[in-house]
CSV table of C-alpha atoms in Angstrom, one decimal:
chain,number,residue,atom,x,y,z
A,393,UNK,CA,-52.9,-2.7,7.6
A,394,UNK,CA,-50.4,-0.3,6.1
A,395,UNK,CA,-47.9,-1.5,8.7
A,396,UNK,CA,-48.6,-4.8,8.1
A,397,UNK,CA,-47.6,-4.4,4.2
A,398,UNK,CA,-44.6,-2.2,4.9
A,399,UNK,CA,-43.0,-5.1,7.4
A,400,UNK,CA,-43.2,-7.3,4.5
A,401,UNK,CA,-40.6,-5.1,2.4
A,402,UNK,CA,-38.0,-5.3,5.9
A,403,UNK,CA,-35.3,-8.0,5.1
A,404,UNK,CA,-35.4,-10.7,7.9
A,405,UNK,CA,-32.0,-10.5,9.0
A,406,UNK,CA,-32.8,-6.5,10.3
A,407,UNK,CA,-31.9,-5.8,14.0
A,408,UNK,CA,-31.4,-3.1,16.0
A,409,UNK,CA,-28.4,-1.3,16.7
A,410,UNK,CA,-29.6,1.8,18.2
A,411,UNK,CA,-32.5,2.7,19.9
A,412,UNK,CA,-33.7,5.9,22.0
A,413,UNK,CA,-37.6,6.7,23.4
A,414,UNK,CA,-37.5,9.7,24.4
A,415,UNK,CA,-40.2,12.2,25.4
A,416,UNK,CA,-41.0,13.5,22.5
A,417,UNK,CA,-39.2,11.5,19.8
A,418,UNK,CA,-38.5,7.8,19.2
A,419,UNK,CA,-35.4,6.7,17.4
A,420,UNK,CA,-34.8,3.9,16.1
A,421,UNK,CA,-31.4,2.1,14.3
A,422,UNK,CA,-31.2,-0.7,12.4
A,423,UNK,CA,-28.5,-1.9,9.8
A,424,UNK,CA,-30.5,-0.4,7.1
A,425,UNK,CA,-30.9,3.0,8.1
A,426,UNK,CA,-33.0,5.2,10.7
A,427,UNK,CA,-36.4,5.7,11.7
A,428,UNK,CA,-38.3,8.2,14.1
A,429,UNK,CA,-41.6,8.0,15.7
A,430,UNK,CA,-43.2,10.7,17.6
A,431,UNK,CA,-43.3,9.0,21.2
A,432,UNK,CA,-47.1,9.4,21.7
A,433,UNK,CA,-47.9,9.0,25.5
A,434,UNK,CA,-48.5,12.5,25.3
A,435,UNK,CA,-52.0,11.7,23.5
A,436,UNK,CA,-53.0,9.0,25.6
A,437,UNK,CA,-51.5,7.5,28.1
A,438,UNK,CA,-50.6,4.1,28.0
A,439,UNK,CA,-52.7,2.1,30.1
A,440,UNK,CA,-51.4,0.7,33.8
A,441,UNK,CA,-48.6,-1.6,33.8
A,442,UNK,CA,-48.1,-1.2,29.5
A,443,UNK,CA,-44.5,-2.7,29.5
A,444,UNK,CA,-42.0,-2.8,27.2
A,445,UNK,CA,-41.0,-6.5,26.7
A,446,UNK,CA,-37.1,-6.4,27.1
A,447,UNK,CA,-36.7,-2.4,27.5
A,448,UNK,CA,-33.0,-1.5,27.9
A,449,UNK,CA,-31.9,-4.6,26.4
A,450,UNK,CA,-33.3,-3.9,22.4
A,451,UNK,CA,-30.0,-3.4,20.6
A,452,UNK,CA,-29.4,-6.9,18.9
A,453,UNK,CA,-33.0,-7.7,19.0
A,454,UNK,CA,-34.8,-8.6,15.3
A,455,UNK,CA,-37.0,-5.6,13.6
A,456,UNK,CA,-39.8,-8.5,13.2
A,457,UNK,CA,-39.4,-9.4,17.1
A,458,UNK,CA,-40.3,-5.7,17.6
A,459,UNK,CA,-42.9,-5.0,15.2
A,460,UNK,CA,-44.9,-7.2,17.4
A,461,UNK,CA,-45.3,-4.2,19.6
A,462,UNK,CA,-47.3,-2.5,16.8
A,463,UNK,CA,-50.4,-4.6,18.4
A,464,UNK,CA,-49.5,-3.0,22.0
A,465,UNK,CA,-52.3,-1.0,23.5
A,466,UNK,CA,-49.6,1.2,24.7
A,467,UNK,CA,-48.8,4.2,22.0
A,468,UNK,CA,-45.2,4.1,23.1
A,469,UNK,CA,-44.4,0.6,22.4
A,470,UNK,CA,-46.4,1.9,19.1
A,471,UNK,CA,-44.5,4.3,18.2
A,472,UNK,CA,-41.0,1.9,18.7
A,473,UNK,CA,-42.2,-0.8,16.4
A,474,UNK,CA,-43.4,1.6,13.4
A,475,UNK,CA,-40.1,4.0,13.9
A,476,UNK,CA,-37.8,0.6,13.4
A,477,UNK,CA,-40.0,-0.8,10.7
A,478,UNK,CA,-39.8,2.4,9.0
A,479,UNK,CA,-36.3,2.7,9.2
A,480,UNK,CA,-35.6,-0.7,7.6
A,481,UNK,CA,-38.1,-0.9,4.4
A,482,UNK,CA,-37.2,-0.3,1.0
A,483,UNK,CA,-36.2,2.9,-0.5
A,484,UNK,CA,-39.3,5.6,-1.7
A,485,UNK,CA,-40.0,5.2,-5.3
A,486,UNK,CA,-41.8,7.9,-7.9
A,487,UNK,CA,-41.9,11.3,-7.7
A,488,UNK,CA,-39.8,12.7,-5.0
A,489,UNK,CA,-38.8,16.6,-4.3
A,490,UNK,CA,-37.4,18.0,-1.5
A,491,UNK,CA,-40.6,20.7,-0.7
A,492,UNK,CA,-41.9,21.3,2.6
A,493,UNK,CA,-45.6,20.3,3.2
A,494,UNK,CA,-47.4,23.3,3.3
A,495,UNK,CA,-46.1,24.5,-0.2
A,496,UNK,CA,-47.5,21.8,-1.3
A,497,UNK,CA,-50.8,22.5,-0.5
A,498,UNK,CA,-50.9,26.1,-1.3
A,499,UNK,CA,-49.9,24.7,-4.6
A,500,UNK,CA,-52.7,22.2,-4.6
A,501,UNK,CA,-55.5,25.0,-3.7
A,502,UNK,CA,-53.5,27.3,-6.1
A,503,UNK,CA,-55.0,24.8,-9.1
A,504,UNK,CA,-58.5,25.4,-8.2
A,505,UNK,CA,-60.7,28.2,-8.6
A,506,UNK,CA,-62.6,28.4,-5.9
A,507,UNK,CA,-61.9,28.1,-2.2
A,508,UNK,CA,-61.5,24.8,-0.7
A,509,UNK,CA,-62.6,22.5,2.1
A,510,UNK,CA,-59.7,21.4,3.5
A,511,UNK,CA,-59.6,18.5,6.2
A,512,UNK,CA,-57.0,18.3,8.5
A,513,UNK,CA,-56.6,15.4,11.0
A,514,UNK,CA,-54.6,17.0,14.0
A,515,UNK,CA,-52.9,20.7,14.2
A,516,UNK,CA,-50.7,22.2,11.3
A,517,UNK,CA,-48.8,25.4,12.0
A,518,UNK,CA,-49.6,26.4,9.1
A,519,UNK,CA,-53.2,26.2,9.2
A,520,UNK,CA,-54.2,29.8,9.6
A,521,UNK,CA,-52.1,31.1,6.5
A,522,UNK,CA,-54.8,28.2,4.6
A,523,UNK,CA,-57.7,30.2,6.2
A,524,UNK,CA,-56.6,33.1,5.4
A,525,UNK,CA,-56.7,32.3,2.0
A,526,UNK,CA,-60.1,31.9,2.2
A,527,UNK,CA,-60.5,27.7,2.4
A,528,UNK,CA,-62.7,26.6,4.8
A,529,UNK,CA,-60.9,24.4,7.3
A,530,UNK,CA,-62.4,21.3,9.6
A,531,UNK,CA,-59.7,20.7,12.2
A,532,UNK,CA,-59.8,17.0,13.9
A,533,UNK,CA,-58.9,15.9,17.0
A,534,UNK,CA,-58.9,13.4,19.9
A,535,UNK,CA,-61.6,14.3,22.1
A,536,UNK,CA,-59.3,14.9,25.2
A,537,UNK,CA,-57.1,16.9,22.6
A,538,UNK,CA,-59.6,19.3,21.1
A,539,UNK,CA,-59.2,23.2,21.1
A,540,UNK,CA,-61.9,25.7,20.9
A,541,UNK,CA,-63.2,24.9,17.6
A,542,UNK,CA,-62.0,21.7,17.1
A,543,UNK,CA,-63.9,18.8,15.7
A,544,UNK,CA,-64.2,15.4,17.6
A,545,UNK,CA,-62.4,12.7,15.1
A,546,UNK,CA,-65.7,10.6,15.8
A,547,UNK,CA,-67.5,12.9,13.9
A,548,UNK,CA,-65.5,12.2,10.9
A,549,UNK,CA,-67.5,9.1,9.4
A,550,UNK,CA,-70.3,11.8,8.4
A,551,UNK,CA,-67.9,15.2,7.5
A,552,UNK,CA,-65.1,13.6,5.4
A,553,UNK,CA,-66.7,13.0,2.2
A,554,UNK,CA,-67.2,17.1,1.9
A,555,UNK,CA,-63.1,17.3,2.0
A,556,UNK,CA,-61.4,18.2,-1.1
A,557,UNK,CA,-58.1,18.2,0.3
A,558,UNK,CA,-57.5,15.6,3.3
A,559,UNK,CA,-54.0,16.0,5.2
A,560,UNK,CA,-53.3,13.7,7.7
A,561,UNK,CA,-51.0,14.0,10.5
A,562,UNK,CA,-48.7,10.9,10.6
A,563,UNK,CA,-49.6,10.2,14.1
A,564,UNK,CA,-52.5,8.6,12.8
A,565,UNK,CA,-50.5,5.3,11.9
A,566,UNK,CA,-49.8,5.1,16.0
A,567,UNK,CA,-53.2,5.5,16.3
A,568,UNK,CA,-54.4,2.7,14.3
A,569,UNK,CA,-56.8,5.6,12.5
A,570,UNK,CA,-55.0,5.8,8.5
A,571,UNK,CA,-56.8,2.9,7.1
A,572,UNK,CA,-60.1,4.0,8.2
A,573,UNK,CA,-60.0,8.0,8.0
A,574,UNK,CA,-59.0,7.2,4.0
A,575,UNK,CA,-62.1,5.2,4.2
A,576,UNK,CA,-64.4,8.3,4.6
A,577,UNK,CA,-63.2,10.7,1.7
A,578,UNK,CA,-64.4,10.6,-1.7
A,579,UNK,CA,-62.0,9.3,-4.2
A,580,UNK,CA,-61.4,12.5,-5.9
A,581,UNK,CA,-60.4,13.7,-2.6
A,582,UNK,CA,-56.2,15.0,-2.3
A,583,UNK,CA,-54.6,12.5,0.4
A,584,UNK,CA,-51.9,13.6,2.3
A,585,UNK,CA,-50.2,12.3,5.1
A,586,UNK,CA,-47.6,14.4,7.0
A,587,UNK,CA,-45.0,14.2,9.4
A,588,UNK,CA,-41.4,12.8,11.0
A,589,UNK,CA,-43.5,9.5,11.4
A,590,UNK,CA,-44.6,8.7,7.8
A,591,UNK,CA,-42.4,5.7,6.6
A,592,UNK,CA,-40.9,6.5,3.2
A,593,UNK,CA,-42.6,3.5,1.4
A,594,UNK,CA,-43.4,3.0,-1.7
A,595,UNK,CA,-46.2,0.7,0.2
A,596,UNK,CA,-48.3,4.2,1.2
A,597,UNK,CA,-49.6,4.4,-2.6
A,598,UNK,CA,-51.1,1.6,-2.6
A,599,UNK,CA,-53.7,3.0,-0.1
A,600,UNK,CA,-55.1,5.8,-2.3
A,601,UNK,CA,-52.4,8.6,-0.9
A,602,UNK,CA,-51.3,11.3,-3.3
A,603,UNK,CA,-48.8,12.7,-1.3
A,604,UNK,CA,-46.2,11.6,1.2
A,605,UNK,CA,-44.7,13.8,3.3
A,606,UNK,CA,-42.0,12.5,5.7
């Protein structure tokens, strides 16, 4: 897994000196820097009696000791182990530029000349000003999550490969869902993953992604 390649790049002597889960946001402090993680109960709810091992004793605890939680069926323990992973692996190489997300893909579709079909894998605020533009837009969701409209992420297996664009909300790492939702797109497909949860890692191109937006 992605995660799984990224913990490889955190030096072993990492431990926490901060941490914070709160209702929407998870922060996380190690020696090396600082990480945050959408906290994702919100999405699904963690299943009865999901239990932080050692909650409101972490500060002093090992990054590695924590990333165990990665493999928690709760999204909140999740969303703890990714945010202090991220927050201790190496710095971002390549091409860098400070550029919010949605100018990049208007620049993207601004290369081609004809509309697109752009996938995207949870809600974008900017979505509408994409449709309005005249691309054709399949919005992805969690079943229990989906709006009028809205496309069951089941159903993605069979629709990706007809994405020319794919953005990616970077919940989809808390979710276990990146590895496989690349899967389904064709290669000339644009990857994108997007969001306050994406870990700056040089690791992410190594799974196909052309753009990472954290």
């Amino acid at each position: 897994m992605i995660f799984d390649d990224i913990l490889r790049q955190v030096p072993t002597d990492a431990v926490l000196e901060d941490v914070c889960v709160g209702i929407f946001w998870t922060f996380v402090k190690p020696q090396y820097g600082s990480g945050m993680c959408a906290t994702a109960h919100r999405w699904i709810e963690d299943p009865p009696g999901a239990l932080i091992d050692g909650a409101g004793s972490l500060v002093g605890k090992s990054v590695y000791d924590l990333a165990a939680l990665y493999r928690s069926a709760s999204l909140t323990a999740r969303a703890l182990a990714l945010a202090a992973v991220s927050a201790s692996c190496g710095p971002m190489t390549g091409q860098c530029e400070k550029m919010r997300a949605q100018e990049l893909v208007a620049a993207r579709c601004a290369l081609s000349p004809r509309p697109l079909r752009i996938a995207l894998i949870g809600h974008f605020h900017f979505a509408e000003s994409l449709r309005q533009a005249g691309h054709t837009l399949d919005i992805f969701e969690l079943e229990n999550r989906c709006q009028p409209g809205d496309i069951p992420v089941t159903r993605a297996p069979e629709l990706l490969r007809h994405a020319d664009i794919l953005l990616m909300t970077s919940s989809t790492l808390i979710t276990h869902a990146t590895e496989e939702l690349l899967s389904f797109v064709r290669p000339d497909t644009y990857k994108m993953i997007v969001g306050p949860s994406v870990p700056l890692s040089p690791v992410l191109w190594d799974y196909g992604l052309d753009a990472v937006c954290g």
